mmCIF file of C-alpha atoms in Angstrom:
data_model
loop_
_atom_site.group_PDB
_atom_site.id
_atom_site.type_symbol
_atom_site.label_atom_id
_atom_site.label_comp_id
_atom_site.label_asym_id
_atom_site.label_seq_id
_atom_site.Cartn_x
_atom_site.Cartn_y
_atom_site.Cartn_z
ATOM 1 C CA ASN A 102 -12.127 23.972 -24.519
ATOM 2 C CA LEU A 103 -9.976 21.572 -25.818
ATOM 3 C CA LEU A 104 -10.045 17.433 -25.572
ATOM 4 C CA THR A 105 -7.423 15.754 -25.872
ATOM 5 C CA CYS A 106 -7.759 11.604 -26.924
ATOM 6 C CA VAL A 107 -4.760 9.683 -27.384
ATOM 7 C CA SER A 108 -4.606 6.811 -28.383
ATOM 8 C CA THR A 109 -2.794 3.872 -25.563
ATOM 9 C CA ILE A 110 -2.914 0.763 -27.945
ATOM 10 C CA ASP A 111 -1.534 2.038 -31.050
ATOM 11 C CA ALA A 112 0.447 4.622 -32.334
ATOM 12 C CA LYS A 113 -1.837 6.660 -34.519
ATOM 13 C CA VAL A 114 -1.870 10.407 -34.416
ATOM 14 C CA PRO A 115 -4.054 11.416 -31.591
ATOM 15 C CA LEU A 116 -7.161 14.071 -31.987
ATOM 16 C CA LEU A 117 -7.978 16.891 -30.521
ATOM 17 C CA PHE A 118 -11.368 18.658 -30.471
ATOM 18 C CA VAL A 119 -11.959 22.086 -30.028
ATOM 19 C CA ILE A 120 -15.259 21.851 -27.811
ATOM 20 C CA GLU A 121 -17.859 25.940 -28.063
ATOM 21 C CA GLY A 122 -20.683 25.278 -29.476
ATOM 22 C CA ALA A 123 -21.040 22.220 -29.652
ATOM 23 C CA THR A 124 -23.336 18.799 -29.691
ATOM 24 C CA VAL A 125 -23.327 15.232 -29.068
ATOM 25 C CA ARG A 126 -26.191 12.619 -29.882
ATOM 26 C CA LYS A 127 -26.106 8.966 -30.359
ATOM 27 C CA TYR A 128 -26.409 8.781 -34.463
ATOM 28 C CA GLU A 129 -28.982 6.291 -35.141
ATOM 29 C CA THR A 130 -28.733 4.948 -38.621
ATOM 30 C CA GLU A 131 -32.456 4.107 -40.361
ATOM 31 C CA VAL A 132 -33.102 0.085 -42.078
ATOM 32 C CA GLY A 133 -32.419 -0.245 -45.637
ATOM 33 C CA ILE A 134 -34.432 -2.310 -47.729
ATOM 34 C CA LEU A 135 -31.873 -3.420 -50.581
ATOM 35 C CA CYS A 136 -34.332 -3.359 -53.730
ATOM 36 C CA ILE A 137 -33.973 -4.960 -57.156
ATOM 37 C CA GLU A 138 -36.304 -4.946 -60.019
ATOM 38 C CA GLY A 139 -38.813 -3.397 -57.662
ATOM 39 C CA ARG A 140 -38.717 -5.740 -55.028
ATOM 40 C CA PRO A 141 -37.332 -5.631 -51.698
ATOM 41 C CA GLN A 142 -34.414 -8.249 -51.013
ATOM 42 C CA HIS A 143 -32.391 -7.743 -48.383
ATOM 43 C CA VAL A 144 -33.437 -4.922 -45.397
ATOM 44 C CA PHE A 145 -30.243 -3.905 -44.116
ATOM 45 C CA GLN A 146 -28.540 -2.112 -41.060
ATOM 46 C CA ASP A 147 -25.556 -0.855 -39.132
ATOM 47 C CA SER A 148 -25.219 -1.780 -35.977
ATOM 48 C CA SER A 149 -22.160 0.022 -34.290
ATOM 49 C CA PHE A 150 -22.562 2.361 -31.987
ATOM 50 C CA ALA A 151 -22.325 5.636 -32.518
ATOM 51 C CA CYS A 152 -22.529 9.137 -31.997
ATOM 52 C CA ILE A 153 -22.945 12.151 -33.483
ATOM 53 C CA VAL A 154 -20.571 15.525 -32.540
ATOM 54 C CA ILE A 155 -22.634 17.926 -34.580
ATOM 55 C CA PHE A 156 -21.076 21.406 -34.564
ATOM 56 C CA PRO A 157 -22.697 24.928 -35.802
ATOM 57 C CA ASP A 158 -21.547 24.446 -39.459
ATOM 58 C CA PRO A 159 -22.581 20.909 -40.117
ATOM 59 C CA ALA A 160 -19.479 20.179 -42.884
ATOM 60 C CA ASP A 161 -17.659 20.036 -39.512
ATOM 61 C CA ASN A 162 -20.270 17.062 -37.835
ATOM 62 C CA LEU A 163 -18.039 13.643 -36.649
ATOM 63 C CA ILE A 164 -19.168 10.913 -36.385
ATOM 64 C CA LEU A 165 -17.168 8.701 -33.846
ATOM 65 C CA ARG A 166 -18.185 4.309 -33.233
ATOM 66 C CA PHE A 167 -17.168 2.617 -30.739
ATOM 67 C CA ASP A 168 -17.165 -0.811 -29.731
ATOM 68 C CA SER A 169 -19.729 -1.811 -27.224
ATOM 69 C CA GLU A 170 -22.164 0.819 -25.713
ATOM 70 C CA LYS A 171 -20.656 1.456 -23.089
ATOM 71 C CA LEU A 172 -17.661 2.416 -23.680
ATOM 72 C CA ARG A 173 -19.729 5.239 -26.100
ATOM 73 C CA GLU A 174 -21.752 6.426 -23.142
ATOM 74 C CA TYR A 175 -19.118 7.091 -21.445
ATOM 75 C CA TRP A 176 -17.308 9.567 -24.320
ATOM 76 C CA MET A 177 -20.209 11.106 -24.967
ATOM 77 C CA VAL A 178 -20.511 12.548 -21.625
ATOM 78 C CA LYS A 179 -17.177 13.230 -21.206
ATOM 79 C CA ILE A 180 -18.397 14.908 -25.308
ATOM 80 C CA ALA A 181 -21.642 16.669 -23.043
ATOM 81 C CA THR A 182 -19.700 17.164 -20.421
ATOM 82 C CA CYS A 183 -15.558 19.191 -20.857
ATOM 83 C CA SER A 184 -15.760 22.357 -19.903
ATOM 84 C CA HIS A 185 -13.765 24.662 -18.183
ATOM 85 C CA GLN A 186 -15.963 24.561 -14.870
ATOM 86 C CA MET A 187 -16.269 20.645 -15.082
ATOM 87 C CA VAL A 188 -11.860 20.483 -14.881
ATOM 88 C CA ARG A 189 -11.351 23.266 -12.606
ATOM 89 C CA ALA A 190 -13.759 21.228 -10.381
ATOM 90 C CA GLN A 191 -12.011 18.143 -10.902
ATOM 91 C CA LEU A 192 -9.116 19.640 -10.098
ATOM 92 C CA ASP A 193 -10.252 20.471 -7.043
ATOM 93 C CA GLU A 194 -11.216 17.886 -5.703
ATOM 94 C CA THR A 195 -7.725 15.883 -6.160
ATOM 95 C CA ALA A 196 -6.573 18.831 -4.672
ATOM 96 C CA TYR A 197 -8.447 18.683 -1.196
ATOM 97 C CA LYS A 198 -7.982 14.660 -1.687
ATOM 98 C CA PHE A 199 -4.284 15.164 -1.586
ATOM 99 C CA TYR A 200 -3.745 17.821 1.305
ATOM 100 C CA THR A 201 -5.987 17.156 3.469
ATOM 101 C CA MET A 202 -5.924 13.378 3.499
ATOM 102 C CA GLY A 203 -5.546 11.765 6.936
ATOM 103 C CA LYS A 204 -6.337 8.626 8.337
ATOM 104 C CA GLN A 205 -9.507 6.589 7.101
ATOM 105 C CA GLU A 206 -11.921 6.151 9.957
ATOM 106 C CA ALA A 207 -13.048 2.618 8.548
ATOM 107 C CA ASP A 208 -8.817 0.531 9.362
ATOM 108 C CA ILE A 209 -10.439 -2.881 7.469
ATOM 109 C CA GLU A 210 -7.049 -4.558 5.887
ATOM 110 C CA GLU A 211 -6.604 -6.586 2.799
ATOM 111 C CA PRO A 212 -6.273 -10.113 4.799
ATOM 112 C CA ASN A 213 -2.461 -11.681 2.719
ATOM 113 C CA SER A 214 -2.521 -15.261 3.045
ATOM 114 C CA VAL A 215 2.040 -15.088 3.733
ATOM 115 C CA ASN A 216 1.698 -12.849 5.883
ATOM 116 C CA SER A 217 -1.042 -14.615 8.171
ATOM 117 C CA PHE A 218 1.681 -17.797 7.566
ATOM 118 C CA TYR A 219 4.392 -16.807 7.745
ATOM 119 C CA LEU A 220 3.740 -13.755 10.920
ATOM 120 C CA THR A 221 2.368 -13.578 13.847
ATOM 121 C CA ASN A 222 0.606 -11.294 17.104
ATOM 122 C CA PRO A 223 0.997 -8.406 15.487
ATOM 123 C CA TYR A 224 1.745 -5.086 17.017
ATOM 124 C CA LYS A 225 0.176 -2.033 15.536
ATOM 125 C CA VAL A 226 0.959 1.770 16.081
ATOM 126 C CA SER A 227 -0.581 4.079 14.402
ATOM 127 C CA HIS A 228 1.412 8.563 13.591
ATOM 128 C CA ASN A 229 -1.310 11.417 11.904
ATOM 129 C CA PHE A 230 1.124 14.100 11.684
ATOM 130 C CA ALA A 231 0.686 17.518 9.741
ATOM 131 C CA ILE A 232 3.338 18.774 6.933
ATOM 132 C CA SER A 233 3.142 22.894 6.198
ATOM 133 C CA GLN A 234 3.659 23.748 2.819
ATOM 134 C CA GLN A 235 4.201 26.590 0.924
ATOM 135 C CA ASN A 236 2.472 28.801 -1.525
ATOM 136 C CA ASN A 237 -0.567 29.049 1.736
ATOM 137 C CA LEU A 238 -1.425 25.865 0.690
ATOM 138 C CA PRO A 239 -2.734 24.529 3.755
ATOM 139 C CA SER A 240 -0.938 21.684 5.825
ATOM 140 C CA ARG A 241 -1.135 17.817 4.505
ATOM 141 C CA ARG A 242 -2.718 15.978 6.887
ATOM 142 C CA VAL A 243 -0.289 12.548 7.529
ATOM 143 C CA SER A 244 -0.931 8.694 8.781
ATOM 144 C CA PHE A 245 1.748 6.018 9.184
ATOM 145 C CA ALA A 246 0.865 3.089 10.459
ATOM 146 C CA GLU A 247 3.348 0.810 11.580
ATOM 147 C CA THR A 248 3.144 -3.044 12.375
ATOM 148 C CA MET A 249 5.704 -5.402 14.504
ATOM 149 C CA SER A 250 5.097 -8.671 13.808
ATOM 150 C CA GLU A 251 6.840 -11.609 15.402
ATOM 151 C CA SER A 252 7.993 -14.621 12.250
ATOM 152 C CA LYS A 253 7.160 -17.813 12.801
ATOM 153 C CA LEU A 254 9.723 -19.541 11.045
ATOM 154 C CA SER A 255 11.776 -17.884 13.426
ATOM 155 C CA ILE A 256 11.187 -21.889 15.824
ATOM 156 C CA VAL A 257 10.400 -23.363 12.469
ATOM 157 C CA LEU A 258 13.247 -23.298 10.502
ATOM 158 C CA PRO A 259 16.053 -23.568 13.703
ATOM 159 C CA LEU A 260 14.404 -26.876 14.302
ATOM 160 C CA GLU A 261 15.069 -28.225 11.656
ATOM 161 C CA LEU A 262 18.086 -27.517 11.187
ATOM 162 C CA VAL A 263 18.674 -28.828 13.687
ATOM 163 C CA LYS A 264 17.581 -31.571 13.017
ATOM 164 C CA LEU A 265 19.715 -31.158 9.711
ATOM 165 C CA TYR A 266 22.921 -30.796 11.792
ATOM 166 C CA LYS A 267 22.156 -34.603 13.670
ATOM 167 C CA LYS A 268 21.780 -36.334 11.271
ATOM 168 C CA TRP A 269 25.293 -35.179 9.499
ATOM 169 C CA ILE A 270 27.102 -34.953 13.433
ATOM 170 C CA THR A 271 25.141 -38.752 13.216
ATOM 171 C CA ASP A 272 26.592 -40.088 9.980
ATOM 172 C CA PHE A 273 29.990 -37.995 10.587
ATOM 173 C CA ALA A 274 31.100 -39.921 13.661
ATOM 174 C CA ALA A 275 29.293 -43.580 11.990
ATOM 175 C CA LEU A 276 31.944 -43.019 9.971
ATOM 176 C CA LEU A 277 34.434 -42.178 11.519
ATOM 177 C CA GLU A 278 33.571 -45.628 13.921
ATOM 178 C CA SER A 279 33.381 -47.416 10.479
ATOM 179 C CA ARG A 280 37.090 -46.922 9.794
ATOM 180 C CA GLN A 281 38.903 -47.291 12.575
ATOM 181 C CA HIS A 282 40.534 -50.439 11.246
ATOM 182 C CA ARG A 283 41.899 -47.643 8.136
ATOM 183 C CA TRP A 284 43.631 -45.499 10.935
ATOM 184 C CA PRO A 285 47.137 -45.840 12.362
ATOM 185 C CA SER A 286 47.932 -46.563 15.750
ATOM 186 C CA PHE A 287 49.298 -43.326 17.281
ATOM 187 C CA ALA A 288 45.869 -42.039 15.562
ATOM 188 C CA ILE A 289 43.864 -43.633 17.870
ATOM 189 C CA SER A 290 43.579 -41.216 20.262
ATOM 190 C CA GLY A 291 42.797 -38.201 18.292
ATOM 191 C CA LEU A 292 40.768 -40.906 17.210
ATOM 192 C CA HIS A 293 38.494 -41.285 19.875
ATOM 193 C CA ASP A 294 38.956 -37.594 21.614
ATOM 194 C CA VAL A 295 37.218 -36.846 18.142
ATOM 195 C CA LEU A 296 34.668 -39.382 18.281
ATOM 196 C CA ARG A 297 34.234 -38.604 22.667
ATOM 197 C CA GLU A 298 33.442 -34.860 20.446
ATOM 198 C CA VAL A 299 30.626 -35.461 18.272
ATOM 199 C CA ARG A 300 28.807 -37.479 20.188
ATOM 200 C CA GLU A 301 28.554 -34.433 22.645
ATOM 201 C CA ASN A 302 28.400 -32.260 20.637
ATOM 202 C CA SER A 303 24.954 -34.077 18.908
ATOM 203 C CA GLU A 304 23.349 -35.058 22.782
ATOM 204 C CA THR A 305 23.060 -31.161 23.331
ATOM 205 C CA LEU A 306 21.335 -30.981 19.520
ATOM 206 C CA GLU A 307 19.159 -33.597 20.533
ATOM 207 C CA GLN A 308 17.811 -31.514 22.934
ATOM 208 C CA SER A 309 18.104 -28.806 21.336
ATOM 209 C CA ALA A 310 15.827 -29.973 19.129
ATOM 210 C CA GLU A 311 13.357 -31.874 21.869
ATOM 211 C CA PHE A 312 13.295 -28.463 23.687
ATOM 212 C CA LEU A 313 12.531 -26.274 20.451
ATOM 213 C CA HIS A 314 10.016 -29.188 20.158
ATOM 214 C CA ASN A 315 8.070 -28.765 23.079
ATOM 215 C CA TYR A 316 8.598 -24.891 22.813
ATOM 216 C CA SER A 317 5.277 -22.803 23.621
ATOM 217 C CA GLY A 318 6.457 -19.207 23.000
ATOM 218 C CA PRO A 319 6.321 -16.074 21.591
ATOM 219 C CA PRO A 320 8.522 -17.505 18.451
ATOM 220 C CA PHE A 321 11.844 -15.620 18.537
ATOM 221 C CA ARG A 322 14.692 -15.623 21.706
ATOM 222 C CA LYS A 323 15.097 -12.849 24.339
ATOM 223 C CA SER A 324 18.032 -10.774 24.459
ATOM 224 C CA MET A 325 18.765 -12.652 28.112
ATOM 225 C CA GLU A 326 18.822 -15.394 26.611
ATOM 226 C CA LYS A 327 20.588 -15.112 23.973
ATOM 227 C CA HIS A 328 23.393 -17.765 25.719
ATOM 228 C CA ARG A 329 21.075 -20.411 26.577
ATOM 229 C CA VAL A 330 22.184 -23.274 24.367
ATOM 230 C CA ALA A 331 19.491 -24.509 23.345
ATOM 231 C CA PHE A 332 17.819 -21.214 21.570
ATOM 232 C CA ALA A 333 21.370 -21.898 19.665
ATOM 233 C CA PRO A 334 19.614 -21.818 16.743
ATOM 234 C CA VAL A 335 17.049 -19.182 17.370
ATOM 235 C CA PRO A 336 18.090 -15.342 15.191
ATOM 236 C CA THR A 337 17.473 -12.947 18.957
ATOM 237 C CA ASN A 338 14.818 -10.488 19.041
ATOM 238 C CA LEU A 339 13.913 -10.769 15.823
ATOM 239 C CA HIS A 340 9.964 -8.951 14.200
ATOM 240 C CA VAL A 341 9.031 -7.721 10.457
ATOM 241 C CA HIS A 342 8.040 -4.325 10.466
ATOM 242 C CA SER A 343 5.461 -3.029 7.457
ATOM 243 C CA SER A 344 4.911 0.521 7.829
ATOM 244 C CA VAL A 345 1.945 2.494 5.761
ATOM 245 C CA VAL A 346 1.505 5.664 4.709
ATOM 246 C CA ASP A 347 -1.677 7.608 3.887
ATOM 247 C CA GLN A 348 -2.570 3.671 3.114
ATOM 248 C CA ARG A 349 -1.089 3.691 0.555
ATOM 249 C CA ALA A 350 2.807 2.561 0.535
ATOM 250 C CA THR A 351 3.915 -0.445 1.620
ATOM 251 C CA GLN A 352 6.465 -1.498 2.574
ATOM 252 C CA SER A 353 8.452 -4.488 5.346
ATOM 253 C CA VAL A 354 11.939 -4.554 6.711
ATOM 254 C CA ILE A 355 13.325 -7.696 8.942
ATOM 255 C CA SER A 356 15.487 -6.081 12.268
ATOM 256 C CA CYS A 357 17.038 -8.545 14.919
ATOM 257 C CA GLY A 358 19.686 -8.142 17.406
ATOM 258 C CA THR A 359 22.631 -9.013 18.319
ATOM 259 C CA ALA A 360 24.149 -12.427 17.535
ATOM 260 C CA SER A 361 25.654 -14.777 19.577
ATOM 261 C CA ALA A 362 28.092 -17.833 18.983
ATOM 262 C CA LEU A 363 28.418 -20.487 21.323
ATOM 263 C CA PRO A 364 31.407 -23.096 21.510
ATOM 264 C CA LEU A 365 28.862 -26.090 21.912
ATOM 265 C CA ARG A 366 31.867 -27.847 23.806
ATOM 266 C CA PHE A 367 33.867 -26.833 19.773
ATOM 267 C CA GLN A 368 37.093 -25.853 20.537
ATOM 268 C CA VAL A 369 37.558 -23.354 17.617
ATOM 269 C CA ALA A 370 34.083 -23.438 16.358
ATOM 270 C CA THR A 371 30.428 -23.354 16.016
ATOM 271 C CA LEU A 372 27.252 -24.537 14.692
ATOM 272 C CA THR A 373 26.418 -22.493 11.154
ATOM 273 C CA LYS A 374 24.672 -19.780 11.159
#
């Protein structure tokens, strides 16, 4: 029976123990008294946490020292139970958990502050199935859970963007009006047309902002309303899909429906999507 100890911090040569006919016990040093001229002067004791591995040949005995009592106890148990039967039992336990892993009875998930802040209305579906294996191994059970959630940002961000667009277009209209006297006479009619289009579009943005501010439905735009002007900045059917396999691997995917381009009274352009 072999036991290998490899350093994980410093680059050192690993130790290889041949555990055969050996025993392990705590190594307690005796109290020593230093005598000078027949009188005791100092009392000393080795307070390190150590254990001794005793072999049939006393010359082969090995003293191991550790930094704490807990670490010493851990390695004493490790050395004392190092055997072929123990390793085989650990291997069988690991293989059983791996090949027969299924859905846990208690469906307890750790709260995620980020998800709870941005996501809402989760809808969860669980699937359990088995995968056949070769070499006479039992079928492996797999638990797959998918959660589809709505994103609160689907309404929050478009509302803030509409407010920003409204400010930009208002500033643009004010700039055009303040510089009307600088335009040549032949361009005044065109300037008035631009101002009219800008004011109409500003009114549309105002209506959209008012609608989104008072909106209390699901935080996404349904397919049947994808051509609604007030919903123009809101993504269609945007959801976040989170997948969990055997309570370990997690992956999130964002899905969205077809985007629509609404003219908003412009002839050849739309709002920035």
